[in-house]
Amino acid sequence: MHLREKTLFILTLVFAAGFINGCKMVPAVSSDGFADYKNDKIAYTGRIGMQGPEAAELYWSGTSVKINFDGTSVKAWLQDETGDNYYNVIIDGDSLHLLRPDTTRRAYTLTYNLPEGKHTLELFKRTEYDRGKTLFYGFDLGSGTALLPPPPPKARKLEFYGNSITAGYAVEDTSGKDRPDSTYTNNYLSYAALTARHFDAAYTCICKSGIGIMISWFPTVMPDIYDRLNPSEPNSTWNFTKYTPDVVVINLLQNDSWLVNMPENAEFKRVFGSTPPQPDDIVKAYGRFVASVREKYPEAQIICMLGNMDITKAGSPWPGYVQQAVDALQDDSIYTLVVPYKNTPGHPDIREQQQLADHLIRFIDKNIVW
């Protein structure tokens, strides 16, 4: 069933938290206890900050927190930086609820009318890092509810670098207007997440709507942030030894392909002055980024993907630029995949994201041994 056709509602706030008489309140502990964010039965996916004394920090699209439990009642203690992040609440593999944490530290009920027994629960961040980070303090377990061992590590690992297509921007906006309201963005329905679920693979997604390799709609480009833990902090460095993907998918340049032809754009003037980049400049810039990813992951197989917006429209030179860059790298484990132009306005909708996933899945099945 289409996710937006399901009953989506903001989950009820059940406990307040904050400061009373200058004293910090701690989460209420149920009869079976409070499992803080460092509990070894909690599984995390993606680049998540774990340095804080009280909470994990969730920044990137597609990051998630998952548990197995026996019982019926689970609440999550959360605090959002802006109140504009959305999470899918996935119970027993079915994404049923939409959660929007606010800016106050609170507990949110995640489970409703569950039958007694064993269940899985996942909080999946569907929105982008420009909406701010979310603090996750832990789970409050209801009476008779107990955590079970975490899901075993996935045998396969995927990592994606992309723009709005990979983020799932406006994927649920059925109006066709590409509305920027974050309720319509859902990374869970992006081709990247769909592909990861198809292969039952671990999933990391480094993406930002509007971003490019040479130029973006804002000052930051992907080479600036690809190696960050917290994408909003220039001094926040990701430790690449913590996660080594088998396959890396790079789907970028869509924004570059527009902006290099906009000499009046402020970012064009800042980056290029009055002279647009030549094809050789584009090829070299793309090649440098792919080489930087290869340096981080010497053994990974890398798929340089384009599509399915107008960058792959008939007559576009950009697939050729990517192929030239890949050829110059002379690396048999770096591939190109060009997905045909979807020939519709705006960003990919749910159907078009599935088409992207289908192309990528077929390509991986044909070319990748993992």
XYZ file of C-alpha atoms in Angstrom:
370
model
C 0.000 0.000 0.000
C 1.185 3.544 -0.789
C 2.711 4.923 2.385
C 0.723 8.147 2.196
C -2.473 6.153 1.853
C -1.846 4.614 5.238
C -2.966 6.375 8.313
C -0.189 8.833 9.067
C -0.402 10.634 12.317
C 1.857 12.349 14.746
C 2.384 10.067 17.697
C 1.067 11.199 21.048
C 3.391 12.936 23.446
C 3.327 10.933 26.622
C 5.973 12.273 28.971
C 7.412 15.744 29.361
C 11.063 16.400 30.097
C 13.202 19.416 30.741
C 14.168 21.376 33.833
C 12.205 21.927 37.016
C 13.519 24.271 39.718
C 16.887 24.218 37.992
C 17.173 20.432 38.250
C 17.474 18.313 35.156
C 14.872 15.595 34.846
C 15.898 12.107 33.733
C 13.674 9.792 31.707
C 10.978 8.046 33.710
C 11.986 4.420 34.206
C 9.306 1.804 33.693
C 9.107 -1.407 35.635
C 11.457 -3.102 33.207
C 13.774 -0.125 32.879
C 15.211 2.446 30.553
C 17.612 1.346 27.812
C 19.908 4.270 27.105
C 21.353 4.948 23.658
C 24.571 3.038 24.385
C 22.755 -0.206 25.177
C 24.391 -2.988 23.172
C 20.987 -4.352 22.143
C 20.287 -1.218 20.086
C 21.433 -1.386 16.441
C 22.312 1.758 14.484
C 22.535 2.303 10.730
C 24.434 5.144 9.071
C 26.794 7.829 10.332
C 25.539 8.602 13.832
C 27.283 10.699 16.455
C 27.957 8.693 19.614
C 30.378 10.991 21.423
C 27.886 12.772 23.657
C 27.384 11.787 27.290
C 23.604 11.522 27.011
C 22.356 10.936 23.482
C 23.121 9.694 19.992
C 22.938 12.335 17.250
C 21.149 11.600 13.986
C 21.975 13.862 11.027
C 21.914 12.093 7.661
C 18.993 10.826 5.603
C 18.411 7.126 6.094
C 20.042 6.830 9.503
C 18.085 4.540 11.784
C 17.775 3.027 15.235
C 16.496 -0.536 15.497
C 15.651 -3.014 18.245
C 14.184 -6.453 18.706
C 11.921 -6.819 21.723
C 9.504 -9.134 23.431
C 6.394 -7.334 24.646
C 3.987 -4.660 23.546
C 5.115 -1.243 24.795
C 8.084 0.884 23.657
C 8.626 4.615 23.906
C 11.562 6.635 22.541
C 13.101 9.671 24.238
C 13.918 12.242 21.562
C 14.671 15.919 21.093
C 14.893 17.568 17.681
C 16.980 20.609 16.862
C 14.338 22.289 14.691
C 11.141 20.283 15.017
C 11.173 19.770 11.239
C 12.511 16.210 11.003
C 10.303 13.245 10.226
C 10.818 9.575 11.004
C 9.140 6.455 9.750
C 8.209 4.139 12.611
C 8.645 0.653 11.180
C 7.165 -2.190 13.188
C 7.765 -5.773 12.115
C 8.996 -4.533 8.745
C 5.918 -2.439 7.980
C 6.257 1.370 7.894
C 3.014 2.387 9.537
C 3.515 5.605 11.486
C 5.015 9.021 10.940
C 6.813 10.678 13.840
C 7.819 14.345 14.084
C 9.805 14.992 17.273
C 9.626 18.522 18.633
C 12.336 20.650 20.204
C 11.590 19.552 23.767
C 13.080 16.415 25.254
C 10.113 14.055 25.421
C 9.064 10.436 25.271
C 7.000 9.289 22.312
C 4.889 6.171 22.216
C 5.969 4.054 19.251
C 3.821 0.932 19.554
C 0.057 0.625 19.407
C -2.120 -2.428 20.072
C 0.647 -4.915 19.399
C -0.020 -8.576 20.125
C 2.179 -10.013 22.826
C 5.340 -11.664 21.604
C 8.498 -10.847 19.658
C 8.685 -7.774 17.424
C 11.110 -5.490 15.602
C 11.014 -1.693 15.719
C 12.980 0.813 13.653
C 13.113 4.615 13.648
C 14.177 5.673 10.132
C 15.142 9.300 9.407
C 13.412 10.290 6.194
C 14.435 13.966 6.081
C 17.704 15.696 5.196
C 20.446 17.092 7.377
C 19.493 20.704 6.654
C 16.488 20.125 8.931
C 18.871 19.792 11.861
C 19.898 16.879 14.028
C 17.821 14.715 16.345
C 18.991 13.579 19.774
C 18.061 10.002 20.686
C 18.388 9.270 24.408
C 17.060 5.725 24.533
C 13.993 3.523 24.833
C 11.588 3.320 27.739
C 10.196 -0.201 27.966
C 6.720 -0.849 29.276
C 5.831 -3.401 31.887
C 6.596 -6.886 30.633
C 8.616 -5.617 27.657
C 12.266 -6.631 27.302
C 14.950 -6.020 24.703
C 16.174 -9.023 22.753
C 19.587 -9.429 21.089
C 20.015 -6.997 18.198
C 19.617 -7.993 14.565
C 22.786 -9.688 13.272
C 25.089 -7.559 11.092
C 24.186 -7.545 7.430
C 26.357 -9.660 5.165
C 26.311 -6.979 2.450
C 27.022 -3.259 2.746
C 25.997 -0.385 0.466
C 26.886 3.300 0.545
C 25.380 6.092 -1.575
C 26.537 9.598 -2.441
C 23.865 11.725 -4.060
C 21.652 14.766 -4.374
C 17.877 15.238 -4.146
C 17.227 12.125 -6.230
C 19.027 9.972 -3.683
C 17.470 11.875 -0.778
C 13.952 11.080 -1.983
C 13.092 14.770 -2.258
C 9.377 15.392 -2.947
C 8.878 11.678 -3.627
C 5.467 11.789 -1.926
C 4.317 15.084 -3.445
C 1.558 13.853 -5.743
C 0.763 17.415 -6.870
C 3.794 17.428 -9.166
C 4.840 20.811 -7.770
C 8.046 19.610 -6.065
C 6.986 21.311 -2.851
C 9.905 21.778 -0.417
C 7.874 20.910 2.695
C 9.825 18.133 4.394
C 6.672 16.043 4.830
C 6.994 15.079 1.149
C 10.627 13.986 1.345
C 11.057 10.339 2.270
C 14.439 8.670 1.942
C 12.803 5.338 2.798
C 11.168 5.409 -0.645
C 14.301 6.509 -2.521
C 15.923 4.144 -5.028
C 18.890 3.935 -2.660
C 16.914 2.602 0.301
C 14.813 0.388 -1.978
C 17.978 -1.169 -3.400
C 19.455 -1.739 0.043
C 16.287 -3.475 1.225
C 16.164 -5.618 -1.916
C 19.634 -6.980 -1.188
C 19.085 -7.029 2.595
C 22.186 -4.850 2.797
C 23.431 -2.401 5.406
C 22.743 1.123 4.179
C 24.554 4.435 4.477
C 23.366 7.500 2.568
C 25.392 10.699 2.155
C 23.113 13.082 0.288
C 21.811 16.632 0.053
C 19.252 18.168 -2.264
C 20.824 20.763 -4.535
C 24.396 19.572 -4.066
C 26.945 19.106 -6.819
C 30.562 18.151 -7.269
C 31.840 21.433 -8.725
C 28.960 23.747 -7.816
C 25.745 23.602 -5.765
C 22.791 25.900 -5.176
C 24.620 26.878 -1.973
C 28.321 27.179 -1.051
C 28.880 23.543 -0.014
C 29.736 20.822 -2.547
C 29.918 17.066 -2.042
C 33.740 16.958 -1.818
C 33.382 19.283 1.206
C 31.044 17.032 3.195
C 31.512 13.438 2.017
C 33.995 12.734 4.815
C 32.069 14.362 7.693
C 30.287 12.720 10.583
C 28.093 15.776 11.207
C 27.552 17.299 7.767
C 26.869 20.749 9.232
C 30.192 20.915 11.080
C 33.331 21.455 8.952
C 35.575 20.060 11.684
C 33.504 16.906 12.212
C 35.417 14.037 10.608
C 34.030 10.608 9.841
C 36.162 7.562 10.631
C 35.926 5.516 7.443
C 37.190 2.382 9.187
C 33.876 2.119 11.044
C 31.974 1.093 7.932
C 33.446 -0.488 4.804
C 30.896 -0.920 2.009
C 31.101 -3.647 -0.593
C 29.467 -1.377 -3.163
C 29.470 2.427 -3.411
C 26.968 4.203 -5.666
C 27.687 7.788 -6.752
C 24.748 9.596 -8.381
C 25.748 13.245 -8.716
C 26.216 16.055 -11.299
C 22.510 16.788 -11.919
C 22.847 20.157 -10.181
C 26.190 20.866 -11.827
C 24.567 20.267 -15.219
C 22.105 23.097 -14.590
C 24.313 25.574 -12.780
C 27.239 25.593 -15.212
C 24.800 27.178 -17.676
C 23.629 29.913 -15.316
C 26.246 32.700 -15.434
C 23.969 35.076 -13.511
C 23.630 32.696 -10.565
C 25.462 33.863 -7.433
C 27.187 30.510 -6.937
C 28.308 30.460 -10.571
C 29.930 33.860 -10.102
C 31.549 32.812 -6.823
C 32.928 29.529 -8.172
C 33.650 30.284 -11.829
C 33.696 34.059 -12.107
C 32.606 34.841 -15.636
C 34.028 31.755 -17.384
C 32.091 28.465 -17.293
C 34.049 25.242 -16.859
C 35.123 23.408 -19.992
C 34.308 19.722 -20.528
C 37.833 18.732 -19.498
C 37.377 20.634 -16.209
C 34.163 18.729 -15.515
C 35.721 15.364 -16.312
C 38.692 16.034 -14.050
C 36.544 17.298 -11.160
C 34.328 14.227 -11.285
C 37.336 11.948 -11.548
C 38.947 13.561 -8.504
C 35.868 12.903 -6.401
C 35.606 9.276 -7.477
C 39.321 8.858 -6.773
C 38.828 10.287 -3.278
C 36.130 7.698 -2.590
C 38.377 4.965 -3.961
C 41.141 6.113 -1.607
C 38.792 5.643 1.357
C 37.591 2.231 0.143
C 40.386 0.449 -1.754
C 38.426 -2.801 -2.090
C 34.933 -1.486 -2.825
C 33.201 -1.760 -6.168
C 32.058 1.705 -7.269
C 29.112 2.416 -9.550
C 29.106 5.867 -11.155
C 25.405 6.291 -11.812
C 23.490 9.028 -13.626
C 19.746 9.530 -13.872
C 16.921 9.643 -14.143
C 16.338 13.407 -14.530
C 17.324 15.443 -17.598
C 21.052 14.857 -17.189
C 20.429 11.636 -19.161
C 18.112 13.200 -21.725
C 18.991 12.414 -25.352
C 21.873 14.607 -26.479
C 23.175 15.344 -22.968
C 26.993 15.387 -22.847
C 27.106 14.463 -19.157
C 27.062 10.649 -19.502
C 30.097 11.078 -21.740
C 31.865 13.173 -19.115
C 31.319 10.449 -16.524
C 32.530 7.721 -18.878
C 35.669 9.714 -19.718
C 36.425 10.182 -16.009
C 35.939 6.494 -15.275
C 38.085 5.469 -18.254
C 40.871 7.773 -17.065
C 40.915 6.115 -13.638
C 41.762 2.742 -15.239
C 40.106 0.789 -12.451
C 38.246 -2.413 -13.369
C 36.114 -2.131 -10.213
C 34.616 1.233 -11.171
C 31.555 1.030 -13.417
C 29.153 3.423 -15.136
C 25.363 3.134 -15.127
C 23.194 5.586 -17.069
C 19.478 5.371 -16.298
C 17.246 6.737 -19.090
C 15.524 10.101 -18.714
C 12.154 9.731 -17.013
C 10.634 12.348 -19.359
C 8.358 13.872 -16.726
C 8.695 17.188 -14.866
C 10.100 17.538 -11.383
C 11.798 15.021 -9.142
C 11.207 11.262 -9.302
C 7.954 10.166 -7.715
C 7.430 6.808 -6.034
C 7.050 4.953 -9.330
C 10.105 6.629 -10.854
C 12.210 5.939 -7.765
C 11.263 2.274 -8.102
C 12.340 2.384 -11.751
C 15.723 3.750 -10.663
C 16.020 0.977 -8.112
C 15.091 -1.654 -10.701
C 17.835 -0.440 -13.056
C 20.412 -0.443 -10.266
C 19.362 -3.849 -8.954
C 19.651 -5.401 -12.435
C 23.058 -3.779 -12.911
C 24.339 -5.095 -9.585
C 22.994 -8.583 -10.288
C 24.772 -8.613 -13.657
C 28.098 -7.004 -12.737
C 28.824 -7.241 -9.013
C 30.056 -10.263 -7.104
C 29.620 -9.823 -3.368
